């Protein structure tokens, strides 16, 4: 028996060693994607674990204040900051002195957001009434956004260089500490919105101001006229682009609430939340793929970029098909049987979000060529199309129509970006393709077809579970090929570009 136990331990140790060697052989871009995905998962897990504490202890009015604070933060993140942080990666890709770009953007955000902080402090009474928030939270809101900009800029800089260790550590600290302190304050200080939100403001302010000081003291660049002008040219049009994306993502809930009622909003929101799980994957992939994409464009390695794009799109497509396939089971785990009526909505929402992911790829390529105004007009137009379709079809067909109007809006969004990309490739790249269009279109068609089949299978659970079992066995048998595919996506040979 002891001999058998030693044999098992040795085999287990060999397996762990093999996994370690495989991990060490992966490139920094893939390791970045992996750890950013883990980081996103942990962040969402912290939110899921702490939310029940706040919902059970806080009065409904106080929890409503938290909801209003978060809504204003999303909007002001776009308006007050002028979206300068979002254009940083393009300036890193175009400039040689990335530290100077980082420092100058920090100076720019400190100047802009510092000015807004003074305005909010001077007119806090009037602004608090307008926002429907206590004065402490109105001033705390702008301090939070100010501090968070340095965190975003510093993280973006490290992501561009695929330096994931420090970024993951800071992200988890900023996510975990405010939640833990907030729970303590709500339980033992006072059950108010301030007890939940002011720890978030305080922790982010300490980290953010520390990063501002570290960056500006090391690089010693606060103002650079060229960098500030380039950032303004890219960032200002992005305000309307990002607000339009916000409208596309959130207008459904608002309009369903107005037209159908809160009960239908709850059902639709469950379906949208399940489909949005893909966001954990796409944000992690994008964190390393977009910098890699810009580096390949800068070095004119278009064919290699097209091959890598195909694999990334295929990986995202496979993930979202898996989420659509197991949508019923996900709803059962997170929401229960009473929300089963939303299962069929996961497919159109998932397909729409897949088209939206493709939009982010094309929009990044267009942004690199400084087509920000074109992107702004396109985004605003598609947001208006979504609102009009919702006004037409939700009253006639009910809340379910919103899932299909969103899918159509994102599909049209993708089509317009595709046309703009082809024109850009013809005029700016001498007809060279950065994206293998035929294969991407084929993957799109496959995702749509898979969605139709999944909707049919949702009514035949036995057949669906048999197919799931066969698929799992096939994946297990071909795990080496899958690992090889991951190696290719990770781009082990690209270390020189990282």
GROMACS .gro file of C-alpha atoms in nm:
model
  498
    1UNK     CA    1   0.000   0.000   0.000
    2UNK     CA    2   0.281   0.239   0.089
    3UNK     CA    3   0.446   0.158  -0.247
    4UNK     CA    4   0.124   0.238  -0.432
    5UNK     CA    5   0.086   0.566  -0.244
    6UNK     CA    6   0.443   0.664  -0.335
    7UNK     CA    7   0.371   0.577  -0.699
    8UNK     CA    8   0.059   0.793  -0.699
    9UNK     CA    9   0.246   1.082  -0.534
   10UNK     CA   10   0.524   1.061  -0.793
   11UNK     CA   11   0.275   1.063  -1.081
   12UNK     CA   12   0.096   1.361  -0.929
   13UNK     CA   13   0.427   1.542  -0.884
   14UNK     CA   14   0.519   1.466  -1.246
   15UNK     CA   15   0.186   1.608  -1.363
   16UNK     CA   16   0.237   1.925  -1.158
   17UNK     CA   17   0.589   1.957  -1.299
   18UNK     CA   18   0.458   1.917  -1.656
   19UNK     CA   19   0.194   2.185  -1.598
   20UNK     CA   20   0.462   2.413  -1.452
   21UNK     CA   21   0.686   2.362  -1.755
   22UNK     CA   22   0.391   2.423  -1.989
   23UNK     CA   23   0.305   2.746  -1.806
   24UNK     CA   24   0.666   2.867  -1.810
   25UNK     CA   25   0.673   2.808  -2.186
   26UNK     CA   26   0.381   3.043  -2.247
   27UNK     CA   27   0.442   3.398  -2.360
   28UNK     CA   28   0.386   3.709  -2.151
   29UNK     CA   29   0.080   3.816  -2.360
   30UNK     CA   30  -0.098   3.489  -2.283
   31UNK     CA   31   0.002   3.494  -1.916
   32UNK     CA   32  -0.132   3.850  -1.900
   33UNK     CA   33  -0.466   3.738  -2.047
   34UNK     CA   34  -0.486   3.445  -1.805
   35UNK     CA   35  -0.415   3.650  -1.494
   36UNK     CA   36  -0.641   3.939  -1.599
   37UNK     CA   37  -0.923   3.686  -1.647
   38UNK     CA   38  -0.855   3.541  -1.299
   39UNK     CA   39  -0.848   3.897  -1.166
   40UNK     CA   40  -1.186   3.979  -1.324
   41UNK     CA   41  -1.332   3.659  -1.181
   42UNK     CA   42  -1.207   3.741  -0.830
   43UNK     CA   43  -1.341   4.097  -0.856
   44UNK     CA   44  -1.686   3.973  -0.953
   45UNK     CA   45  -1.672   3.707  -0.683
   46UNK     CA   46  -1.597   3.971  -0.417
   47UNK     CA   47  -1.895   4.174  -0.541
   48UNK     CA   48  -2.123   3.868  -0.537
   49UNK     CA   49  -2.012   3.771  -0.184
   50UNK     CA   50  -2.051   4.116  -0.030
   51UNK     CA   51  -2.370   4.228  -0.206
   52UNK     CA   52  -2.600   4.006   0.010
   53UNK     CA   53  -2.454   4.172   0.322
   54UNK     CA   54  -2.542   4.519   0.197
   55UNK     CA   55  -2.886   4.426   0.060
   56UNK     CA   56  -2.988   4.263   0.390
   57UNK     CA   57  -2.851   4.522   0.632
   58UNK     CA   58  -2.894   4.852   0.450
   59UNK     CA   59  -3.242   5.010   0.427
   60UNK     CA   60  -3.378   5.014   0.071
   61UNK     CA   61  -3.340   5.393   0.054
   62UNK     CA   62  -2.971   5.371   0.141
   63UNK     CA   63  -2.912   5.090  -0.108
   64UNK     CA   64  -3.086   5.306  -0.368
   65UNK     CA   65  -2.831   5.582  -0.297
   66UNK     CA   66  -2.553   5.333  -0.376
   67UNK     CA   67  -2.722   5.250  -0.707
   68UNK     CA   68  -2.754   5.620  -0.793
   69UNK     CA   69  -2.387   5.680  -0.699
   70UNK     CA   70  -2.271   5.397  -0.928
   71UNK     CA   71  -2.487   5.522  -1.217
   72UNK     CA   72  -2.349   5.875  -1.189
   73UNK     CA   73  -1.996   5.737  -1.168
   74UNK     CA   74  -2.036   5.550  -1.498
   75UNK     CA   75  -2.161   5.863  -1.672
   76UNK     CA   76  -1.907   6.102  -1.518
   77UNK     CA   77  -1.623   5.860  -1.595
   78UNK     CA   78  -1.684   5.952  -1.960
   79UNK     CA   79  -1.777   6.320  -1.926
   80UNK     CA   80  -1.549   6.461  -1.656
   81UNK     CA   81  -1.230   6.279  -1.756
   82UNK     CA   82  -1.268   6.359  -2.129
   83UNK     CA   83  -1.168   5.993  -2.189
   84UNK     CA   84  -0.796   6.076  -2.190
   85UNK     CA   85  -0.702   5.747  -2.021
   86UNK     CA   86  -0.873   5.546  -2.296
   87UNK     CA   87  -0.646   5.695  -2.564
   88UNK     CA   88  -0.324   5.619  -2.376
   89UNK     CA   89  -0.259   5.287  -2.547
   90UNK     CA   90  -0.261   5.453  -2.890
   91UNK     CA   91  -0.006   5.710  -2.774
   92UNK     CA   92   0.210   5.430  -2.628
   93UNK     CA   93   0.198   5.252  -2.964
   94UNK     CA   94   0.295   5.566  -3.158
   95UNK     CA   95   0.560   5.708  -2.926
   96UNK     CA   96   0.901   5.583  -2.823
   97UNK     CA   97   0.914   5.746  -2.479
   98UNK     CA   98   0.615   5.572  -2.316
   99UNK     CA   99   0.709   5.687  -1.965
  100UNK     CA  100   0.688   6.048  -2.083
  101UNK     CA  101   0.345   5.980  -2.233
  102UNK     CA  102   0.228   5.822  -1.906
  103UNK     CA  103   0.356   6.111  -1.697
  104UNK     CA  104   0.210   6.379  -1.926
  105UNK     CA  105  -0.132   6.207  -1.927
  106UNK     CA  106  -0.121   6.188  -1.548
  107UNK     CA  107  -0.051   6.561  -1.539
  108UNK     CA  108  -0.338   6.622  -1.781
  109UNK     CA  109  -0.586   6.418  -1.577
  110UNK     CA  110  -0.464   6.577  -1.252
  111UNK     CA  111  -0.524   6.923  -1.400
  112UNK     CA  112  -0.868   6.841  -1.546
  113UNK     CA  113  -1.002   6.636  -1.255
  114UNK     CA  114  -0.843   6.868  -0.997
  115UNK     CA  115  -1.040   7.154  -1.155
  116UNK     CA  116  -1.362   6.950  -1.138
  117UNK     CA  117  -1.292   6.865  -0.772
  118UNK     CA  118  -1.272   7.235  -0.687
  119UNK     CA  119  -1.599   7.301  -0.873
  120UNK     CA  120  -1.776   7.016  -0.690
  121UNK     CA  121  -1.642   7.136  -0.354
  122UNK     CA  122  -1.751   7.498  -0.410
  123UNK     CA  123  -2.099   7.410  -0.537
  124UNK     CA  124  -2.151   7.091  -0.339
  125UNK     CA  125  -2.496   7.191  -0.210
  126UNK     CA  126  -2.641   7.260  -0.555
  127UNK     CA  127  -2.468   6.959  -0.713
  128UNK     CA  128  -2.585   6.728  -0.432
  129UNK     CA  129  -2.947   6.832  -0.490
  130UNK     CA  130  -2.909   6.777  -0.866
  131UNK     CA  131  -2.751   6.432  -0.822
  132UNK     CA  132  -2.975   6.324  -0.537
  133UNK     CA  133  -2.673   6.237  -0.321
  134UNK     CA  134  -2.544   6.354   0.021
  135UNK     CA  135  -2.279   6.626   0.000
  136UNK     CA  136  -2.005   6.392   0.123
  137UNK     CA  137  -2.081   6.146  -0.159
  138UNK     CA  138  -2.102   6.420  -0.425
  139UNK     CA  139  -1.748   6.537  -0.342
  140UNK     CA  140  -1.638   6.175  -0.288
  141UNK     CA  141  -1.764   6.087  -0.637
  142UNK     CA  142  -1.530   6.331  -0.812
  143UNK     CA  143  -1.237   6.238  -0.582
  144UNK     CA  144  -1.297   5.871  -0.668
  145UNK     CA  145  -1.293   5.943  -1.042
  146UNK     CA  146  -0.983   6.165  -1.009
  147UNK     CA  147  -0.792   5.899  -0.815
  148UNK     CA  148  -0.907   5.616  -1.039
  149UNK     CA  149  -0.762   5.785  -1.350
  150UNK     CA  150  -0.403   5.738  -1.232
  151UNK     CA  151  -0.482   5.374  -1.150
  152UNK     CA  152  -0.624   5.322  -1.501
  153UNK     CA  153  -0.329   5.497  -1.668
  154UNK     CA  154  -0.071   5.302  -1.469
  155UNK     CA  155  -0.249   4.971  -1.533
  156UNK     CA  156  -0.280   5.050  -1.904
  157UNK     CA  157   0.094   5.121  -1.920
  158UNK     CA  158   0.178   4.789  -1.754
  159UNK     CA  159  -0.071   4.600  -1.969
  160UNK     CA  160   0.089   4.743  -2.280
  161UNK     CA  161   0.421   4.600  -2.161
  162UNK     CA  162   0.248   4.277  -2.047
  163UNK     CA  163   0.367   4.336  -1.689
  164UNK     CA  164   0.081   4.160  -1.515
  165UNK     CA  165   0.215   4.090  -1.163
  166UNK     CA  166   0.199   4.444  -1.024
  167UNK     CA  167  -0.123   4.518  -1.210
  168UNK     CA  168  -0.303   4.213  -1.071
  169UNK     CA  169  -0.183   4.289  -0.717
  170UNK     CA  170  -0.305   4.651  -0.727
  171UNK     CA  171  -0.635   4.554  -0.892
  172UNK     CA  172  -0.712   4.295  -0.626
  173UNK     CA  173  -0.613   4.533  -0.345
  174UNK     CA  174  -0.838   4.810  -0.478
  175UNK     CA  175  -1.122   4.558  -0.519
  176UNK     CA  176  -1.087   4.369  -0.189
  177UNK     CA  177  -0.995   4.635   0.070
  178UNK     CA  178  -1.292   4.871   0.010
  179UNK     CA  179  -1.535   4.578   0.019
  180UNK     CA  180  -1.396   4.441   0.346
  181UNK     CA  181  -1.380   4.784   0.511
  182UNK     CA  182  -1.727   4.864   0.374
  183UNK     CA  183  -1.875   4.546   0.527
  184UNK     CA  184  -1.712   4.629   0.862
  185UNK     CA  185  -1.841   4.989   0.857
  186UNK     CA  186  -2.195   4.887   0.760
  187UNK     CA  187  -2.204   4.620   1.034
  188UNK     CA  188  -2.034   4.811   1.319
  189UNK     CA  189  -2.042   5.186   1.239
  190UNK     CA  190  -2.371   5.272   1.068
  191UNK     CA  191  -2.595   5.106   0.807
  192UNK     CA  192  -2.573   5.390   0.554
  193UNK     CA  193  -2.460   5.441   0.195
  194UNK     CA  194  -2.167   5.651   0.320
  195UNK     CA  195  -2.038   5.355   0.523
  196UNK     CA  196  -2.030   5.147   0.206
  197UNK     CA  197  -1.897   5.406  -0.039
  198UNK     CA  198  -1.655   5.628   0.155
  199UNK     CA  199  -1.411   5.337   0.219
  200UNK     CA  200  -1.403   5.287  -0.159
  201UNK     CA  201  -1.325   5.657  -0.207
  202UNK     CA  202  -1.057   5.652   0.065
  203UNK     CA  203  -0.873   5.341  -0.056
  204UNK     CA  204  -0.881   5.450  -0.421
  205UNK     CA  205  -0.763   5.800  -0.322
  206UNK     CA  206  -0.464   5.663  -0.129
  207UNK     CA  207  -0.362   5.431  -0.414
  208UNK     CA  208  -0.440   5.683  -0.689
  209UNK     CA  209  -0.263   5.979  -0.533
  210UNK     CA  210   0.033   5.756  -0.452
  211UNK     CA  211   0.057   5.656  -0.819
  212UNK     CA  212   0.028   6.020  -0.932
  213UNK     CA  213   0.316   6.115  -0.699
  214UNK     CA  214   0.529   5.815  -0.797
  215UNK     CA  215   0.491   5.870  -1.173
  216UNK     CA  216   0.530   6.249  -1.173
  217UNK     CA  217   0.828   6.249  -0.935
  218UNK     CA  218   1.009   5.976  -1.131
  219UNK     CA  219   0.953   6.107  -1.483
  220UNK     CA  220   0.918   6.479  -1.393
  221UNK     CA  221   0.688   6.559  -1.686
  222UNK     CA  222   0.359   6.732  -1.601
  223UNK     CA  223   0.291   6.922  -1.923
  224UNK     CA  224   0.380   6.824  -2.278
  225UNK     CA  225   0.199   7.030  -2.538
  226UNK     CA  226   0.223   6.769  -2.816
  227UNK     CA  227   0.101   6.482  -2.598
  228UNK     CA  228  -0.184   6.692  -2.449
  229UNK     CA  229  -0.301   6.796  -2.798
  230UNK     CA  230  -0.292   6.439  -2.930
  231UNK     CA  231  -0.479   6.312  -2.625
  232UNK     CA  232  -0.747   6.580  -2.667
  233UNK     CA  233  -0.786   6.499  -3.038
  234UNK     CA  234  -0.843   6.129  -2.961
  235UNK     CA  235  -1.019   6.154  -2.626
  236UNK     CA  236  -1.284   6.424  -2.677
  237UNK     CA  237  -1.471   6.245  -2.959
  238UNK     CA  238  -1.453   5.927  -2.750
  239UNK     CA  239  -1.686   6.084  -2.491
  240UNK     CA  240  -1.982   6.048  -2.726
  241UNK     CA  241  -1.861   5.709  -2.851
  242UNK     CA  242  -1.842   5.567  -2.498
  243UNK     CA  243  -2.173   5.723  -2.395
  244UNK     CA  244  -2.333   5.561  -2.700
  245UNK     CA  245  -2.192   5.223  -2.596
  246UNK     CA  246  -2.337   5.288  -2.250
  247UNK     CA  247  -2.677   5.360  -2.405
  248UNK     CA  248  -2.658   5.044  -2.616
  249UNK     CA  249  -2.581   4.837  -2.307
  250UNK     CA  250  -2.830   4.992  -2.062
  251UNK     CA  251  -3.120   5.144  -2.259
  252UNK     CA  252  -3.298   4.806  -2.277
  253UNK     CA  253  -3.346   4.787  -1.899
  254UNK     CA  254  -3.464   5.146  -1.875
  255UNK     CA  255  -3.715   5.110  -2.157
  256UNK     CA  256  -3.845   4.771  -2.040
  257UNK     CA  257  -3.897   4.922  -1.694
  258UNK     CA  258  -4.090   5.213  -1.843
  259UNK     CA  259  -4.300   5.010  -2.088
  260UNK     CA  260  -4.341   4.665  -1.926
  261UNK     CA  261  -4.260   4.702  -1.555
  262UNK     CA  262  -4.001   4.598  -1.298
  263UNK     CA  263  -4.085   4.226  -1.309
  264UNK     CA  264  -3.990   4.200  -1.678
  265UNK     CA  265  -3.675   4.404  -1.613
  266UNK     CA  266  -3.564   4.146  -1.355
  267UNK     CA  267  -3.615   3.855  -1.600
  268UNK     CA  268  -3.438   4.034  -1.886
  269UNK     CA  269  -3.153   4.143  -1.661
  270UNK     CA  270  -3.083   3.780  -1.563
  271UNK     CA  271  -3.051   3.682  -1.931
  272UNK     CA  272  -2.827   3.981  -2.004
  273UNK     CA  273  -2.610   3.906  -1.699
  274UNK     CA  274  -2.557   3.546  -1.816
  275UNK     CA  275  -2.463   3.662  -2.166
  276UNK     CA  276  -2.233   3.925  -2.019
  277UNK     CA  277  -2.020   3.655  -1.856
  278UNK     CA  278  -1.832   3.664  -2.184
  279UNK     CA  279  -1.708   4.006  -2.069
  280UNK     CA  280  -1.471   3.836  -1.824
  281UNK     CA  281  -1.307   3.658  -2.117
  282UNK     CA  282  -1.309   3.941  -2.373
  283UNK     CA  283  -1.173   4.202  -2.132
  284UNK     CA  284  -0.891   3.968  -2.028
  285UNK     CA  285  -0.808   3.878  -2.389
  286UNK     CA  286  -0.830   4.242  -2.497
  287UNK     CA  287  -0.596   4.356  -2.220
  288UNK     CA  288  -0.307   4.177  -2.393
  289UNK     CA  289  -0.433   4.138  -2.751
  290UNK     CA  290  -0.492   4.509  -2.821
  291UNK     CA  291  -0.134   4.612  -2.726
  292UNK     CA  292  -0.004   4.321  -2.933
  293UNK     CA  293  -0.228   4.432  -3.220
  294UNK     CA  294  -0.086   4.786  -3.215
  295UNK     CA  295   0.270   4.652  -3.201
  296UNK     CA  296   0.207   4.433  -3.507
  297UNK     CA  297   0.056   4.726  -3.700
  298UNK     CA  298   0.352   4.945  -3.611
  299UNK     CA  299   0.595   4.681  -3.740
  300UNK     CA  300   0.373   4.614  -4.051
  301UNK     CA  301   0.338   4.242  -3.972
  302UNK     CA  302  -0.017   4.223  -4.106
  303UNK     CA  303  -0.031   3.854  -4.203
  304UNK     CA  304   0.085   3.739  -3.861
  305UNK     CA  305  -0.169   3.971  -3.697
  306UNK     CA  306  -0.448   3.833  -3.920
  307UNK     CA  307  -0.362   3.476  -3.818
  308UNK     CA  308  -0.360   3.565  -3.450
  309UNK     CA  309  -0.688   3.758  -3.482
  310UNK     CA  310  -0.856   3.449  -3.632
  311UNK     CA  311  -0.752   3.237  -3.336
  312UNK     CA  312  -0.860   3.496  -3.079
  313UNK     CA  313  -1.200   3.539  -3.248
  314UNK     CA  314  -1.237   3.160  -3.264
  315UNK     CA  315  -1.153   3.132  -2.892
  316UNK     CA  316  -1.409   3.400  -2.798
  317UNK     CA  317  -1.669   3.241  -3.028
  318UNK     CA  318  -1.617   2.900  -2.866
  319UNK     CA  319  -1.651   3.052  -2.519
  320UNK     CA  320  -1.974   3.235  -2.598
  321UNK     CA  321  -2.124   2.928  -2.768
  322UNK     CA  322  -2.044   2.736  -2.447
  323UNK     CA  323  -2.220   3.003  -2.237
  324UNK     CA  324  -2.525   2.993  -2.468
  325UNK     CA  325  -2.530   2.610  -2.459
  326UNK     CA  326  -2.521   2.593  -2.079
  327UNK     CA  327  -2.736   2.905  -2.032
  328UNK     CA  328  -3.022   2.708  -1.872
  329UNK     CA  329  -2.787   2.554  -1.616
  330UNK     CA  330  -2.623   2.891  -1.540
  331UNK     CA  331  -2.966   3.048  -1.479
  332UNK     CA  332  -3.059   2.757  -1.251
  333UNK     CA  333  -2.744   2.806  -1.039
  334UNK     CA  334  -2.752   3.186  -1.013
  335UNK     CA  335  -3.122   3.270  -1.026
  336UNK     CA  336  -3.336   2.957  -0.985
  337UNK     CA  337  -3.619   2.798  -1.180
  338UNK     CA  338  -3.850   3.098  -1.159
  339UNK     CA  339  -3.627   3.276  -1.415
  340UNK     CA  340  -3.625   2.991  -1.669
  341UNK     CA  341  -3.838   3.197  -1.908
  342UNK     CA  342  -3.530   3.409  -1.985
  343UNK     CA  343  -3.326   3.111  -2.114
  344UNK     CA  344  -3.422   3.160  -2.480
  345UNK     CA  345  -3.311   3.525  -2.460
  346UNK     CA  346  -2.952   3.428  -2.375
  347UNK     CA  347  -2.889   3.320  -2.736
  348UNK     CA  348  -2.978   3.651  -2.915
  349UNK     CA  349  -2.805   3.848  -2.639
  350UNK     CA  350  -2.495   3.626  -2.667
  351UNK     CA  351  -2.484   3.663  -3.047
  352UNK     CA  352  -2.520   4.039  -3.011
  353UNK     CA  353  -2.235   4.054  -2.760
  354UNK     CA  354  -2.019   3.849  -2.996
  355UNK     CA  355  -2.080   4.105  -3.271
  356UNK     CA  356  -1.996   4.376  -3.018
  357UNK     CA  357  -1.663   4.205  -2.946
  358UNK     CA  358  -1.583   4.213  -3.318
  359UNK     CA  359  -1.673   4.581  -3.316
  360UNK     CA  360  -1.408   4.643  -3.049
  361UNK     CA  361  -1.144   4.480  -3.273
  362UNK     CA  362  -1.233   4.692  -3.577
  363UNK     CA  363  -1.277   5.010  -3.371
  364UNK     CA  364  -0.928   4.971  -3.220
  365UNK     CA  365  -0.783   4.939  -3.567
  366UNK     CA  366  -0.973   5.250  -3.679
  367UNK     CA  367  -0.869   5.440  -3.367
  368UNK     CA  368  -0.506   5.361  -3.443
  369UNK     CA  369  -0.556   5.543  -3.774
  370UNK     CA  370  -0.710   5.838  -3.581
  371UNK     CA  371  -1.067   5.788  -3.708
  372UNK     CA  372  -1.221   5.895  -3.375
  373UNK     CA  373  -1.480   6.132  -3.526
  374UNK     CA  374  -1.601   5.861  -3.765
  375UNK     CA  375  -1.635   5.617  -3.476
  376UNK     CA  376  -1.827   5.875  -3.274
  377UNK     CA  377  -2.086   5.933  -3.549
  378UNK     CA  378  -2.125   5.558  -3.602
  379UNK     CA  379  -2.172   5.483  -3.230
  380UNK     CA  380  -2.428   5.760  -3.182
  381UNK     CA  381  -2.619   5.642  -3.490
  382UNK     CA  382  -2.635   5.280  -3.371
  383UNK     CA  383  -2.746   5.386  -3.022
  384UNK     CA  384  -3.033   5.583  -3.179
  385UNK     CA  385  -3.125   5.280  -3.395
  386UNK     CA  386  -3.141   5.064  -3.081
  387UNK     CA  387  -3.369   5.314  -2.903
  388UNK     CA  388  -3.601   5.344  -3.206
  389UNK     CA  389  -3.625   4.965  -3.246
  390UNK     CA  390  -3.704   4.927  -2.877
  391UNK     CA  391  -3.977   5.193  -2.900
  392UNK     CA  392  -4.130   5.011  -3.196
  393UNK     CA  393  -4.109   4.649  -3.084
  394UNK     CA  394  -4.119   4.636  -2.702
  395UNK     CA  395  -4.477   4.775  -2.682
  396UNK     CA  396  -4.588   4.539  -2.961
  397UNK     CA  397  -4.401   4.219  -2.867
  398UNK     CA  398  -4.310   4.259  -2.501
  399UNK     CA  399  -3.978   4.267  -2.321
  400UNK     CA  400  -3.839   3.971  -2.521
  401UNK     CA  401  -3.812   4.197  -2.826
  402UNK     CA  402  -3.529   4.389  -2.655
  403UNK     CA  403  -3.294   4.089  -2.687
  404UNK     CA  404  -3.348   4.078  -3.064
  405UNK     CA  405  -3.333   4.455  -3.116
  406UNK     CA  406  -3.000   4.454  -2.927
  407UNK     CA  407  -2.872   4.173  -3.149
  408UNK     CA  408  -2.976   4.361  -3.466
  409UNK     CA  409  -2.820   4.685  -3.337
  410UNK     CA  410  -2.488   4.518  -3.258
  411UNK     CA  411  -2.493   4.331  -3.593
  412UNK     CA  412  -2.548   4.660  -3.781
  413UNK     CA  413  -2.277   4.817  -3.564
  414UNK     CA  414  -2.040   4.539  -3.673
  415UNK     CA  415  -2.138   4.574  -4.041
  416UNK     CA  416  -2.071   4.949  -4.043
  417UNK     CA  417  -1.734   4.902  -3.871
  418UNK     CA  418  -1.648   4.629  -4.121
  419UNK     CA  419  -1.719   4.867  -4.414
  420UNK     CA  420  -1.516   5.144  -4.249
  421UNK     CA  421  -1.230   4.901  -4.187
  422UNK     CA  422  -1.221   4.792  -4.554
  423UNK     CA  423  -1.206   5.156  -4.666
  424UNK     CA  424  -0.931   5.227  -4.413
  425UNK     CA  425  -0.730   4.923  -4.527
  426UNK     CA  426  -0.758   5.035  -4.890
  427UNK     CA  427  -0.654   5.396  -4.824
  428UNK     CA  428  -0.408   5.362  -4.535
  429UNK     CA  429  -0.261   5.011  -4.574
  430UNK     CA  430  -0.245   4.976  -4.954
  431UNK     CA  431  -0.514   4.709  -4.947
  432UNK     CA  432  -0.336   4.491  -4.689
  433UNK     CA  433  -0.575   4.304  -4.457
  434UNK     CA  434  -0.509   4.316  -4.084
  435UNK     CA  435  -0.806   4.082  -4.030
  436UNK     CA  436  -0.878   3.765  -4.231
  437UNK     CA  437  -1.226   3.877  -4.329
  438UNK     CA  438  -1.347   3.551  -4.485
  439UNK     CA  439  -1.264   3.345  -4.179
  440UNK     CA  440  -1.415   3.600  -3.941
  441UNK     CA  441  -1.739   3.604  -4.144
  442UNK     CA  442  -1.740   3.221  -4.142
  443UNK     CA  443  -1.700   3.222  -3.762
  444UNK     CA  444  -1.988   3.472  -3.734
  445UNK     CA  445  -2.213   3.247  -3.943
  446UNK     CA  446  -2.113   2.947  -3.730
  447UNK     CA  447  -2.200   3.132  -3.407
  448UNK     CA  448  -2.543   3.234  -3.542
  449UNK     CA  449  -2.613   2.877  -3.662
  450UNK     CA  450  -2.499   2.737  -3.326
  451UNK     CA  451  -2.735   2.979  -3.151
  452UNK     CA  452  -3.032   2.861  -3.358
  453UNK     CA  453  -2.951   2.496  -3.282
  454UNK     CA  454  -2.910   2.573  -2.909
  455UNK     CA  455  -3.250   2.745  -2.897
  456UNK     CA  456  -3.406   2.430  -3.043
  457UNK     CA  457  -3.215   2.202  -2.803
  458UNK     CA  458  -3.327   2.404  -2.499
  459UNK     CA  459  -3.660   2.220  -2.527
  460UNK     CA  460  -3.497   1.872  -2.541
  461UNK     CA  461  -3.284   1.844  -2.229
  462UNK     CA  462  -3.193   1.476  -2.269
  463UNK     CA  463  -3.055   1.527  -2.621
  464UNK     CA  464  -2.877   1.842  -2.505
  465UNK     CA  465  -2.706   1.663  -2.216
  466UNK     CA  466  -2.598   1.375  -2.443
  467UNK     CA  467  -2.440   1.627  -2.684
  468UNK     CA  468  -2.272   1.801  -2.388
  469UNK     CA  469  -2.126   1.470  -2.268
  470UNK     CA  470  -1.995   1.386  -2.615
  471UNK     CA  471  -1.843   1.734  -2.646
  472UNK     CA  472  -1.670   1.708  -2.308
  473UNK     CA  473  -1.526   1.367  -2.397
  474UNK     CA  474  -1.405   1.503  -2.731
  475UNK     CA  475  -1.237   1.798  -2.559
  476UNK     CA  476  -1.073   1.563  -2.308
  477UNK     CA  477  -0.939   1.335  -2.585
  478UNK     CA  478  -0.806   1.632  -2.783
  479UNK     CA  479  -0.668   1.824  -2.488
  480UNK     CA  480  -0.314   1.820  -2.631
  481UNK     CA  481  -0.437   1.985  -2.951
  482UNK     CA  482  -0.624   2.240  -2.742
  483UNK     CA  483  -0.308   2.315  -2.543
  484UNK     CA  484  -0.120   2.352  -2.872
  485UNK     CA  485  -0.386   2.598  -2.991
  486UNK     CA  486  -0.347   2.793  -2.668
  487UNK     CA  487   0.028   2.799  -2.727
  488UNK     CA  488  -0.032   2.945  -3.074
  489UNK     CA  489  -0.276   3.205  -2.939
  490UNK     CA  490  -0.029   3.289  -2.665
  491UNK     CA  491   0.233   3.354  -2.930
  492UNK     CA  492   0.537   3.198  -2.771
  493UNK     CA  493   0.740   3.314  -3.068
  494UNK     CA  494   0.633   3.677  -3.011
  495UNK     CA  495   0.839   3.736  -2.700
  496UNK     CA  496   1.045   3.987  -2.883
  497UNK     CA  497   0.741   4.206  -2.925
  498UNK     CA  498   0.621   4.192  -2.568
   0.00000   0.00000   0.00000
